[in-house]
Structure formats: C-alpha cells, structure tokens
XYZ file of C-alpha atoms in Angstrom:
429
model
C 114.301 131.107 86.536
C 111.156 132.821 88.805
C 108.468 129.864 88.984
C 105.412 132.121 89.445
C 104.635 131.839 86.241
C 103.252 134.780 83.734
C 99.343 135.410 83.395
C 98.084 135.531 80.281
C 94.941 136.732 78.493
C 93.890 136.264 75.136
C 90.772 138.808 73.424
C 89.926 136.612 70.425
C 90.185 133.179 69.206
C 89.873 132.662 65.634
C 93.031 131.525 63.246
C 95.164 133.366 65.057
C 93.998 133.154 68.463
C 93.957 129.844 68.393
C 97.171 129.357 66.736
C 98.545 131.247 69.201
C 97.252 129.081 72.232
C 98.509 126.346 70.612
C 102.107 127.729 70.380
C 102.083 128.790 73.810
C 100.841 125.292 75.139
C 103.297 123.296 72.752
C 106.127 125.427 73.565
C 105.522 126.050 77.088
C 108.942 124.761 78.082
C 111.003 126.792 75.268
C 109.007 130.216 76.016
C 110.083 129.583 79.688
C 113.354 129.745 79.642
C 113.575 132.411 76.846
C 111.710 134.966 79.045
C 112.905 133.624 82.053
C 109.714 132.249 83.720
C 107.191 129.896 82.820
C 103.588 131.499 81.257
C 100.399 130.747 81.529
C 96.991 131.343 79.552
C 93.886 132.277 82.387
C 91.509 133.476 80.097
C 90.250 133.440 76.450
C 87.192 136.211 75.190
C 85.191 134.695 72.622
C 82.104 135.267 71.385
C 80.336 132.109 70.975
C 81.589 129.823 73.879
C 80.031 126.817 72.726
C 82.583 126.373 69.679
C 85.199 123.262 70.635
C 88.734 125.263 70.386
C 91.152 122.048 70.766
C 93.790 122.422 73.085
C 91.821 125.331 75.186
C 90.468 124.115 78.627
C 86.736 125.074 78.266
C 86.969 126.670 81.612
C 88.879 129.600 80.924
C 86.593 130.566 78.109
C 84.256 133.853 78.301
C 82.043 136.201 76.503
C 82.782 138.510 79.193
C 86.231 140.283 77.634
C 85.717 143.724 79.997
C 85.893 141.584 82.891
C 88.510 139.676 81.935
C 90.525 142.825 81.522
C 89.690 144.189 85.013
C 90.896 141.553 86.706
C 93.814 143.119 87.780
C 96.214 140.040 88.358
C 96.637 139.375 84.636
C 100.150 140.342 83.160
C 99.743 140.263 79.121
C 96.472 141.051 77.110
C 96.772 139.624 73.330
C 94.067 141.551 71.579
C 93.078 139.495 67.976
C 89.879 140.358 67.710
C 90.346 143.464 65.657
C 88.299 146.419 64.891
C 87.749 149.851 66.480
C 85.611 148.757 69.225
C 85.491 147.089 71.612
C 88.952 146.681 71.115
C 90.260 150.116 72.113
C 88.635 150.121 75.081
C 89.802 147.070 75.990
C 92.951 147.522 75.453
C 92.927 150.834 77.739
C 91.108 148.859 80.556
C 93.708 146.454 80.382
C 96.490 149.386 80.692
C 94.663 150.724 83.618
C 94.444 147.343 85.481
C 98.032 146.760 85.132
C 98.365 144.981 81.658
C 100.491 145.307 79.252
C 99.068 144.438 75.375
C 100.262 142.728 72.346
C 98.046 143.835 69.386
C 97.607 142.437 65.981
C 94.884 145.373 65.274
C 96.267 147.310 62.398
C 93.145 149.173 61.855
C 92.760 150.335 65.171
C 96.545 151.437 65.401
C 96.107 153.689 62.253
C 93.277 155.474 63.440
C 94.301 155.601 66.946
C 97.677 154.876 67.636
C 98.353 158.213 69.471
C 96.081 157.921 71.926
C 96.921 154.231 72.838
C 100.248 154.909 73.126
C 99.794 157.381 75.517
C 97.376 155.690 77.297
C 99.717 152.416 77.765
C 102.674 155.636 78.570
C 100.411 157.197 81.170
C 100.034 153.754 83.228
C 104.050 152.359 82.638
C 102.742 149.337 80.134
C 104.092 148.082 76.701
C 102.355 148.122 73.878
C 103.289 145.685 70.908
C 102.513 145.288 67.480
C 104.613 143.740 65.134
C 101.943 141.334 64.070
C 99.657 144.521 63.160
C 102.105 144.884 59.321
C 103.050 141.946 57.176
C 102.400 138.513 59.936
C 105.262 137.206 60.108
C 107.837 139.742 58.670
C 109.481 141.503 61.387
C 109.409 145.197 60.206
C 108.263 146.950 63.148
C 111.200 146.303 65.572
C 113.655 146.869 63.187
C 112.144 150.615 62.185
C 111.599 151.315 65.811
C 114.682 149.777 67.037
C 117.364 148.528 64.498
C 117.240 151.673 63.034
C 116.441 153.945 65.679
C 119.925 155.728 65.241
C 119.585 156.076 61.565
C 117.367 158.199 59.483
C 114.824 156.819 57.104
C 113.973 158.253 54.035
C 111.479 155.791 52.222
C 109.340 152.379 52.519
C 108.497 150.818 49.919
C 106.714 147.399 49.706
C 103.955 144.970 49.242
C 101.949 144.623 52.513
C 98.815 142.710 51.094
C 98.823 139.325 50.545
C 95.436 139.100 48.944
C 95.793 141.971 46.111
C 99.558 140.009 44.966
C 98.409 136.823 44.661
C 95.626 138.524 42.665
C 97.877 140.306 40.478
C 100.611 137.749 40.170
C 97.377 134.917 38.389
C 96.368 138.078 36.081
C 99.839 138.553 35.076
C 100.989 134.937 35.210
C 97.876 133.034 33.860
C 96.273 135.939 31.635
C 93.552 135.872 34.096
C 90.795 138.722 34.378
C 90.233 140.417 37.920
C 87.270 138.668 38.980
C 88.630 135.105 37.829
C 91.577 135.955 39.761
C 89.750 136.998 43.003
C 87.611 134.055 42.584
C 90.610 131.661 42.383
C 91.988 133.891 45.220
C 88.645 133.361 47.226
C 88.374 129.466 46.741
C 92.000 128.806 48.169
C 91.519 130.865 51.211
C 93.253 133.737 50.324
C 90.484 136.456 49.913
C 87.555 137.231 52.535
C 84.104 136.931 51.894
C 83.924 140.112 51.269
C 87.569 141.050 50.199
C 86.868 145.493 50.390
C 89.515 145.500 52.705
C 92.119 143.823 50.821
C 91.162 144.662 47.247
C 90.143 148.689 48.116
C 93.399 148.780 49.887
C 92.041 149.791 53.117
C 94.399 146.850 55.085
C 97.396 148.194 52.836
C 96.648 151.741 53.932
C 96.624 151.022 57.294
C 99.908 149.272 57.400
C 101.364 152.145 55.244
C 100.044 154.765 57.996
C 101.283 152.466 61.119
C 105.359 151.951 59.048
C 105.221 155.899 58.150
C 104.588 156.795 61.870
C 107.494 154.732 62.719
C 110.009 155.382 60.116
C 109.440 158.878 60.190
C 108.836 159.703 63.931
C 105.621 161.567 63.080
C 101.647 161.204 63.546
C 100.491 159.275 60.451
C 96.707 158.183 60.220
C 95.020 155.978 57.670
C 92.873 159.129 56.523
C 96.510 160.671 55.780
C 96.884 157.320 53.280
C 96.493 158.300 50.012
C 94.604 155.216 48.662
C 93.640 152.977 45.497
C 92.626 149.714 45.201
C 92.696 147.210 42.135
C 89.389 146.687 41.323
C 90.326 148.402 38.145
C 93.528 146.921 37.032
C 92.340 145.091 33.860
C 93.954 142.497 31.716
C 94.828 145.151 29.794
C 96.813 146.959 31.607
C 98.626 143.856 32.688
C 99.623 143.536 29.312
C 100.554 146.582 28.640
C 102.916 146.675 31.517
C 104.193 143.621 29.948
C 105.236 145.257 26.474
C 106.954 147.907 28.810
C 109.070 145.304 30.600
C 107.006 145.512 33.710
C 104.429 143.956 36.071
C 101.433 145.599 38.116
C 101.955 145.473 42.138
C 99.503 147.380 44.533
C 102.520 149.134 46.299
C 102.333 151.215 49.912
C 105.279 153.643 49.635
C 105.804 156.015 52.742
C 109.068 159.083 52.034
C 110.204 161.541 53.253
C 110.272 164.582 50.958
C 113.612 165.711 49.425
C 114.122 169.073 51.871
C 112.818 166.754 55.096
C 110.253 168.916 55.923
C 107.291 166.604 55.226
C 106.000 163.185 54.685
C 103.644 161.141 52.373
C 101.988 157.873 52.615
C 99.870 156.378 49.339
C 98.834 152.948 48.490
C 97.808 152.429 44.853
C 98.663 149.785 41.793
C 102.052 150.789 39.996
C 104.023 149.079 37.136
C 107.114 148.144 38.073
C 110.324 146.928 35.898
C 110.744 143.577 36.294
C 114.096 143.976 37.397
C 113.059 144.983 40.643
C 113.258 142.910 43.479
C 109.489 143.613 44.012
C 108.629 141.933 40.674
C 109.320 138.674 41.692
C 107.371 138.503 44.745
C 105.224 136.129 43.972
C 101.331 134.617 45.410
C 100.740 135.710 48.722
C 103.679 136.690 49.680
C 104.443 140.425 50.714
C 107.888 142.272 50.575
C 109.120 145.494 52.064
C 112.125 147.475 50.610
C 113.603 150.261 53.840
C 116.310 153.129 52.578
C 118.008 154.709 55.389
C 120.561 156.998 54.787
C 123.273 154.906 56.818
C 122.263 151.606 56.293
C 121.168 151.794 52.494
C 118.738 149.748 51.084
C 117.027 146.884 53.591
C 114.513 144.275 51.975
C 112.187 142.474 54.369
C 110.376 138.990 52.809
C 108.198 136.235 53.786
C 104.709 135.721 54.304
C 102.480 138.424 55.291
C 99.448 136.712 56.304
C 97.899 133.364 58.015
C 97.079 131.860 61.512
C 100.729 130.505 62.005
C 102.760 133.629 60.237
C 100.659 135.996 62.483
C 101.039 133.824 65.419
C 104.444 134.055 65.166
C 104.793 137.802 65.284
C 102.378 137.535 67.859
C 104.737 135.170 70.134
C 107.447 137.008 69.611
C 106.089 140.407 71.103
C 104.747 138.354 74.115
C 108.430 137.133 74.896
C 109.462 140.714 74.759
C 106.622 142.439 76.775
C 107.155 139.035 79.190
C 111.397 140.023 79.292
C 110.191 143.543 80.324
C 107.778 142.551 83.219
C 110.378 140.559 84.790
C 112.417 143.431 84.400
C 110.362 145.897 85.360
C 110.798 147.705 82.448
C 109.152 148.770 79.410
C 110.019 148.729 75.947
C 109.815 151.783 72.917
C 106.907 153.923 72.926
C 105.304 156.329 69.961
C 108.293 158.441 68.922
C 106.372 161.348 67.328
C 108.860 164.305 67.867
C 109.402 165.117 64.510
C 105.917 166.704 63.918
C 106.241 166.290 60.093
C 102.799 167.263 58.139
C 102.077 164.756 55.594
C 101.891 166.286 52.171
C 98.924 165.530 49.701
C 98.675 163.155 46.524
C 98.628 166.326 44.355
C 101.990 167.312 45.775
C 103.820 163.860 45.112
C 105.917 163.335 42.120
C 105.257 160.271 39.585
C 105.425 159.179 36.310
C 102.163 158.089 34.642
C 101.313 155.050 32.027
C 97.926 156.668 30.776
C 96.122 154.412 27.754
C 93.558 156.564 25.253
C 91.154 155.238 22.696
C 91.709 158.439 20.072
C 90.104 158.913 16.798
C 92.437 157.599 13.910
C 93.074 160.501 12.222
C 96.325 163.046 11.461
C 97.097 165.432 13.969
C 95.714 163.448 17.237
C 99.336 162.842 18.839
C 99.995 166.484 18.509
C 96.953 167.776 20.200
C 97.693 165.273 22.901
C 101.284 166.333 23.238
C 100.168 170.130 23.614
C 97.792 169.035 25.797
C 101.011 167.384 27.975
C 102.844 170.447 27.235
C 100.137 173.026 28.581
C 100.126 171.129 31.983
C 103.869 171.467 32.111
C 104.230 167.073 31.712
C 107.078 166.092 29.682
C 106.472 162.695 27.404
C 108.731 160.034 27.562
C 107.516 157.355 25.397
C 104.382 157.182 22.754
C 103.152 154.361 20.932
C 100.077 154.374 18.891
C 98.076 151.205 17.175
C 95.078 152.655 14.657
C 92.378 150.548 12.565
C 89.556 151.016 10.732
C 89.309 154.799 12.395
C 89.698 154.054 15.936
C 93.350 153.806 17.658
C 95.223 153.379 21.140
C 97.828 156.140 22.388
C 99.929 154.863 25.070
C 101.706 157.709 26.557
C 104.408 157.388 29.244
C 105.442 160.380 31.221
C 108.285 161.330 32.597
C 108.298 162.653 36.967
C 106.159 165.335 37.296
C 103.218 166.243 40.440
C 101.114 164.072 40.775
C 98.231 167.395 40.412
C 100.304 167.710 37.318
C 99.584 164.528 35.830
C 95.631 164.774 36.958
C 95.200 167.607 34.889
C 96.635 166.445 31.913
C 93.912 163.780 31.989
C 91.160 165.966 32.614
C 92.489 167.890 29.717
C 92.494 164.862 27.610
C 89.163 164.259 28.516
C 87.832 167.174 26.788
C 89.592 166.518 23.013
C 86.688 165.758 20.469
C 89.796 163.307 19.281
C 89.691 161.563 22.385
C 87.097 158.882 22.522
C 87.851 157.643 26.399
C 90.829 157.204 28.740
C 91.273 154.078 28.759
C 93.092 153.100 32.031
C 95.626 155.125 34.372
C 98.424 153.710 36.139
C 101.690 155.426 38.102
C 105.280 154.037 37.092
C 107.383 153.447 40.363
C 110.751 151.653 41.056
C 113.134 152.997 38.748
C-alpha cells in the first residue's frame, strides 16, 4: 500500500458534506486499503465558517472555495454544494489544477453535462456522479458500465423521494395534497420551499442525466418533458383506485420503436397495482432498466438523505482514488449516438381524462365523436349522473400524446361539457 496518502477537498458541508467527512474519518482505515492508500481531507468550502461541524478540524475550513481549487496539490474535489454557479466553475478550476471531481450536482449535470465532461476530458480527470440520481441507488455505473455492451431501450422509475411519499399518504391515508406535503414537510422530507420536488424539476433532471447515459446521446433538462403534482387531487387518487391503480410521478426515458430518436418526460401516471412500482412505498424511489440482452433490471432503495447520498458519494471517491493510483481514468460522456429527442406531442399514451357533463341523453355520444374526430379510440366509459349534473370517466386506449391534447381541447368546447375535471396518462401495462 503507497503511504502518501490521497488529498482531499470537499465544496460544501451541509447533510451530506458532513456526512461524508464523517465516513471518511470513521472509515479511514477500510477506505485505505480498498483504494490502496490512505486519504486525507485538506480542505472544506463553507460559507459560514463559524458553524461547529463535529468531527472537522476548524483549520481546514474556508469561505475561499476558488482557492481551494487552485491549489494544485489536491487530488479529489467533492462538489455538494449544488447549483449552476459557482459550482461549474469550480469544478473546471479544479480540472485545470489537476483534480479530479465527484459531483452530487444533478442540476448542474443536466444543463451542462457536455461541457464538463469535456472539460474534465481535455485535462485527463474523472468526473463522477452517481450520487447526482437516486442517493444511494447505484444506477449510474451500471448504465454506463454494466451495461455498456448492451443496448437500452427504456427507464422507467421513481427518482423523487419527496413527490412518493406525498402520493403514497394521499393514496394510503385519503389525505389531500397540501395535508400530505405538510405531513411530508414536518418529518423532513419536503424543503421549505418544495418547487423542486413537487414541480418535478429534481425528477427532470435525473431523467435528462439517466437518458444521456442509457441512450449515448445529449439529453438536457429543457429536453424533459415535465409535470409536477400540484394537481393530483384526492380525486383522482380515487379514481385510480376504482381502476385498480395508484398515482406515481414517474420519469420514463425510451428509445423510440425504429431507434432513431429519444424522449425523456416526467409527469404523474396511474399505474396497476400489479406493478412493481406500486408498491414503492414513502420515500423510497425505484428504477425499472429494459435492455434488450439483459431484460428487465429493477434498482431500489432510498433515494435521498445525508447518509444514502454519502454513500454514493464514497463510493465514486474510491473509484476516482483506484484511478489516480493508477494513472488512469474512468468512463467519460458517451454521446456518439447523436439521437434528437422527440417532443411530448409525438409520444404515445393512454389517457384517464374525468368530465363534469350535463346529465342529459346524447352526452356520451358527442363525447365519443369528439374521440373519434381526433382519431382516439375509447377503451373504457363510466358515467355517474344526479339531479342534472354527471361525471364521464373516459379511458383511452395508446394514441400521440398531440392526439390525446386535442381531444381535450375539443371537449372543452361541448355546451354539454361543464369542465374537465382532471387529466392523467396511464403507464405500466
């Protein structure tokens, strides 16, 4: 084992920051002989230095992160603060003064993967980032090097913590949204201010970072197709019920059928309960991977947290660590496929749609033209009338998404319909 031991940086110190410290300080011995020398942490970036971090010598703590990145002796950066800057150019600095970086910054990755990657390419470094989608779930190795030698045609999954255990209390405890956010709020679980989670902006992300890598193409959040939950009612949670399903705000990446493009899209989808997906439960997230060799993969555990994280986190560091000594690096962006990512319009669903119609003969058969004109074949229809007003619940069966958007502004315009009462895609079958 070398003795000159590993020099290590850390940009941030919150949950997982410190968590991470910690690991590295109780584990010292263990991470040693796994990488094959001993490391050690010279510096921590913080913001406010005057905040006790137990465990973390006080003298390696500074506000000053761009010098701690120039310093030019230092072997790993561990970037945790997140955000678009000044965490990209950090992270380049660090490339250029001969670091190598472990990132848990999913939203900088989706909007600027490309040019990180060829940044940390252009001066020999790694770049890691399995902690960037799902904490602790390893997904990202596996895409970009289990199944490097297969061909991927579709991720589907749960990648937000937050939004399920939301979800799972409406569906479980009958609980409206903002009960369930609140409940989600007091035990730790949602933000402050939860936009991220609940908009699906941290699911999108994720989506756009697993599509790059499962399909060997450019994917950016803006390609992400996205729709958050702020308007899944109790309703519609019921409703799914009667159907034999459950609401989950899925990210599903695919390749389409002739391989010639791509689409990423986060948005809440009923589900059969039979599913695997179904019965993840709380905060816990859940990836299903088809490759055309290996079948169908499902990834599971918990996607969030200081320790999950941490432990994604670790795990890249003993990796970028095994290539120093080595003088290696690991897998960079493999973007060679050049696949354009195809619209919402262009995807094919099914639709749940839910109308508050007059109560009156001949309303389901102007509907069902209406289906009909925009080329939408029905499935199922069930219809509850009283005292003049009724509810049409109308199932569809695949059709374009554009399609299916149509239809409802069609609907919209029938003196017999009185509102639309809630929309929702049908996935998993």
């Amino acid at each position: 084992m070398r003795t000159r031991p590993l020099k290590v940086a850390l940009l941030g110190c919150g949950v997982v920051g410190s968590e991470v410290a910690r690991i590295m300080t109780t584990h010292a011995d263990d991470l040693a002989a796994r990488i094959g020398a001993p490391v050690e942490l010279v510096g921590v970036a913080v913001r406010r230095p005057s905040k006790v971090r137990e465990g973390i010598d006080p003298a390696l703590v500074t506000t000053d992160a761009t010098a701690l990145v120039q310093r030019g002796d230092i072997d790993v950066i561990v970037e945790v603060i997140g955000g678009i800057e000044p965490a990209r150019t950090l992270i380049t600095t660090a490339f250029e003064n001969g670091a190598s970086v472990v990132s848990a910054n999913k939203a900088l990755l989706a909007e600027d993967g490309a040019a990180l990657h060829a940044a940390a390419d252009k001066y020999g470094r790694d770049l890691y980032y399995e902690a960037a989608v799902a904490g602790a779930i390893p997904l990202v190795r596996p895409l970009r090097e289990s199944l490097a030698g297969d061909k991927v045609n579709r991720v589907l999954g749960i990648v937000n913590g937050t939004t399920n255990f939301i979800l799972d209390k409406m569906d479980t405890s009958g609980a409206g949204y903002s009960e369930a956010l609140d409940e989600a709020t007091a035990l730790g679980y949602a933000e402050a201010d939860p936009t991220a989670d609940v908009e699906g902006f941290d699911a999108a992300a994720k989506a756009a970072i697993l599509a790059g890598i499962a399909f060997h193409t450019r994917v950016k959040i803006g390609d992400v197709h996205r729709e958050g939950i702020t308007e899944v009612t109790a309703a519609d949670i019921a409703s799914a019920r009667r159907m034999g399903c459950t609401v989950k705000l899925l990210a599903i990446c695919e390749r389409a059928a002739d391989g010639r493009s791509v689409t990423a899209r986060v948005h809440p989808a009923m589900i059969p309960l039979s599913h695997p997906l179904a019965s993840v439960r709380e905060a816990y997230n859940a990836v299903f991977v088809e490759a055309e060799a290996a079948g169908q993969l499902m990834f599971y555990g918990p996607g969030a947290g200081g320790s999950p994280t941490a432990s994604a986190v670790l795990g890249d560091l003993v990796a970028v660590c095994r290539n120093k000594l080595g003088e290696a690096t690991g897998p960079g962006e493999s973007a060679y496929t050049r696949l354009p990512v195809s619209p919402m319009g262009e995807v094919v669903t099914r639709y749940h749609i839910s109308l508050d119609v007059a109560d009156k003969p001949g309303v389901l058969a102007q509907v069902a033209t209406v289906f009909a004109e925009q080329g939408v074949s029905i499935d199922t229809v069930r219809q509850q009338g009283k005292d003049g007003e009724a509810s049409l619940v109308v199932v569809t069966h695949r059709a374009p998404d554009a399609a299916l958007s149509g239809t409802v502004e069609a609907l919209r315009k029938l003196d017999t319909v009185r509102g639309v009462a809630s929309i929702m895609r049908v996935e998993g079958e």
